Coordinates of C-alpha atoms in Angstrom, one line a residue:
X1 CA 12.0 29.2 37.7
X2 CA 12.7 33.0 37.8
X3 CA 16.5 32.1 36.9
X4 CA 15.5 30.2 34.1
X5 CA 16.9 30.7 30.7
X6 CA 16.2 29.6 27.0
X7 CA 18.4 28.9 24.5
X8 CA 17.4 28.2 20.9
X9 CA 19.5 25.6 18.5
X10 CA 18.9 23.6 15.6
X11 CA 16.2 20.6 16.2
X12 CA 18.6 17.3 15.8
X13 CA 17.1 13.8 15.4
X14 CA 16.9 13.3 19.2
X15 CA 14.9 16.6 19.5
X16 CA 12.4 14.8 17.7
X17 CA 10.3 12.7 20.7
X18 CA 10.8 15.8 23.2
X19 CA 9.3 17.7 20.5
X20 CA 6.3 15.5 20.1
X21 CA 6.2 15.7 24.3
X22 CA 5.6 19.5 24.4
X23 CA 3.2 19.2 21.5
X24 CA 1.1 16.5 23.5
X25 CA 1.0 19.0 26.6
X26 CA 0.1 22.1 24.0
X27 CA -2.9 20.0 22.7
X28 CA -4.2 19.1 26.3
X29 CA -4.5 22.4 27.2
X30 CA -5.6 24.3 23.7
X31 CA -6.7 24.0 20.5
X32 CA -3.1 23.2 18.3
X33 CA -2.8 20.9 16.6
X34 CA -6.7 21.4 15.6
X35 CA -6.9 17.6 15.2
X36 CA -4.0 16.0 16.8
X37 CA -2.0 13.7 14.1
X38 CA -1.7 10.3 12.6
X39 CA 2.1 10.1 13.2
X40 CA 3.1 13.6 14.9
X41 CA 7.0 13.2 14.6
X42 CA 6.4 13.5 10.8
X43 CA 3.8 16.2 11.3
X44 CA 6.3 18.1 12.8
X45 CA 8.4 18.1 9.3
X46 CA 5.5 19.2 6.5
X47 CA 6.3 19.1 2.9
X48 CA 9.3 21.2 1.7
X49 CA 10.8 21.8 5.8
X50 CA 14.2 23.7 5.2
X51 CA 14.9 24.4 9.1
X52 CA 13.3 23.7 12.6
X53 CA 14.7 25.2 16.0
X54 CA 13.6 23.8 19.3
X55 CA 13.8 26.2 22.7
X56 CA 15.6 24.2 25.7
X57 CA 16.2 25.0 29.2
X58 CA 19.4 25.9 29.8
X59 CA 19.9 24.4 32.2
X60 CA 19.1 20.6 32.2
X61 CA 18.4 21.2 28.0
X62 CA 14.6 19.8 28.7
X63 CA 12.8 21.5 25.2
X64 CA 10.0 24.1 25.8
X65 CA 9.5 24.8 22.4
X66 CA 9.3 24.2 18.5
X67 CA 9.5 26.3 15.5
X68 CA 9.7 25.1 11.6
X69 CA 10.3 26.7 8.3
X70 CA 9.2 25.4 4.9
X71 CA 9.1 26.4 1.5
X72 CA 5.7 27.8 0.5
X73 CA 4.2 25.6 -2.3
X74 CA 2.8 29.0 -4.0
X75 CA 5.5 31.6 -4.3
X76 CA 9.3 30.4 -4.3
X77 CA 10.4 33.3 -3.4
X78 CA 8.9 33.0 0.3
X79 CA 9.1 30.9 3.1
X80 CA 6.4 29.9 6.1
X81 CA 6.7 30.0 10.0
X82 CA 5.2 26.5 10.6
X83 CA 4.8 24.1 14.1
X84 CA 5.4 27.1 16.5
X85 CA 4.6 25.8 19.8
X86 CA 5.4 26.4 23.2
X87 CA 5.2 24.6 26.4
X88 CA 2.4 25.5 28.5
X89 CA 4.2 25.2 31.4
X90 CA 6.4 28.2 30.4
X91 CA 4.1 30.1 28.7
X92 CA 2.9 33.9 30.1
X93 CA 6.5 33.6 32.4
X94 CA 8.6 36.2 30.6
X95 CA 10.8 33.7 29.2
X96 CA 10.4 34.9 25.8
X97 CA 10.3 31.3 24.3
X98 CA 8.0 32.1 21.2
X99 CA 9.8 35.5 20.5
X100 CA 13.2 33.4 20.6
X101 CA 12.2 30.5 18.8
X102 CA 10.6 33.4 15.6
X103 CA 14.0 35.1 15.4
X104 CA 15.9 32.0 14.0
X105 CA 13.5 31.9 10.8
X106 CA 14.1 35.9 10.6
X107 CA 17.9 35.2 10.8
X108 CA 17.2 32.8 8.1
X109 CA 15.2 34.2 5.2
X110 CA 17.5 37.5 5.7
X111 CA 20.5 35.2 4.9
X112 CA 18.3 33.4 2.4
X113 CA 17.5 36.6 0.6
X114 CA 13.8 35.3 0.7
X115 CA 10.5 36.9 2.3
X116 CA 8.8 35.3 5.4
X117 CA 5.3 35.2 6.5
X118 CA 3.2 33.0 8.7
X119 CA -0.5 32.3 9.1
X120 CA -2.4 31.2 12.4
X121 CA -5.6 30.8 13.1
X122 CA -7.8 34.1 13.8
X123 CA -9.4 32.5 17.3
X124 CA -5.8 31.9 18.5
X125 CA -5.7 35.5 20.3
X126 CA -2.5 34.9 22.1
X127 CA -0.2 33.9 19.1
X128 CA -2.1 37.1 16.9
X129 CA -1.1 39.3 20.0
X130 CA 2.8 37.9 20.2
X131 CA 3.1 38.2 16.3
X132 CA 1.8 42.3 16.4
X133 CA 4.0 42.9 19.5
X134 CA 7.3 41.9 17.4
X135 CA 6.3 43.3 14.7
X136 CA 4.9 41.2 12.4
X137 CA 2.8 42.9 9.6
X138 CA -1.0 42.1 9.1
X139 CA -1.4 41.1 5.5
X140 CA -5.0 39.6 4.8
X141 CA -7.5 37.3 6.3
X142 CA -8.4 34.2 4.2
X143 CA -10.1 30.6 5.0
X144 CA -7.7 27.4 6.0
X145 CA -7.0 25.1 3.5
X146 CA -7.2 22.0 6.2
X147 CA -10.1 21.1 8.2
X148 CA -10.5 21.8 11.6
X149 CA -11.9 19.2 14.0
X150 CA -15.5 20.5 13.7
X151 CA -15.0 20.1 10.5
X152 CA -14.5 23.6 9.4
X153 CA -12.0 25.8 7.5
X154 CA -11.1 28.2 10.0
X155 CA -10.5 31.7 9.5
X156 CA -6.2 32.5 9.5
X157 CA -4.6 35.8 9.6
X158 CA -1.6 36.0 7.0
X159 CA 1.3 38.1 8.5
X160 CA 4.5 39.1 6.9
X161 CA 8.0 39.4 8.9
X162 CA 9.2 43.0 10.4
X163 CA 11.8 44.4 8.2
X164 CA 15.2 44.6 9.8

């Protein structure tokens, strides 16, 4: 796999079950999804979705990855990094998958005129480590909204995007 290469393109209709694929092996082996969904093709498209990207293999197009964006319900003027997940299986190999997959919502909300942030979950040390590598500025700490499979609101960290 040392040749291997990502690319990144717009998540089409067929994307959809490979999508759901990766997210299946990303539960196995972690905690996200924190409770795995009713119907998870629709859970990868939440309420007011306005993009999604998936990360493929270059070379047989097998997807890796999964990246949304949706309008946040509080402030029109922003929009939220949502269902960012990466294969396991390519994960830690210097592909760059996640960093890949976050510069299409960058490219985005720049064109959009509009401001971008994302949340994740204060336990999840890896994501927190990927987002303050590339950039991404701490805002504030506050509880979930959604309940965790223990059946609490888990602390998230609230990041905004670098500036270009």
């Amino acid at each position: 796999m040392a040749d291997e290469k990502i690319i990144v393109r717009t998540r089409g209709p067929l994307d959809v079950p490979g999508s759901v694929s990766v997210l299946e092996a990303v539960f196995a082996v972690g905690d996200y999804p924190s409770r795995w969904p009713e119907d998870p093709a629709a859970w990868l498209n939440p309420e007011g979705t306005k993009a999604a990207w998936v990360a493929l293999d270059a070379r047989n197009e097998e997807i890796l990855g999964h990246i949304a964006l949706c309008q946040s319900l509080e402030d029109p003027g922003t929009v939220l990094v949502t269902r960012l997940f990466v294969s396991p299986r390519v994960r830690g190999r210097g592909l760059g998958a996640g960093s890949q997959l976050l510069r299409r919502p960058l490219q985005w909300a720049q064109q959009a005129g509009m401001e971008l942030q994302l949340d994740v979950v204060e336990s999840s040390t890896p994501a927190v480590g990927l987002y303050e590598r590339l950039g991404w500025k701490f805002l504030r700490r506050e509880p979930a909204r959604w309940i965790d499979a223990q059946g609490r609101h888990p602390m998230l960290r609230i990041y905004a995007a670098p500036q270009p």
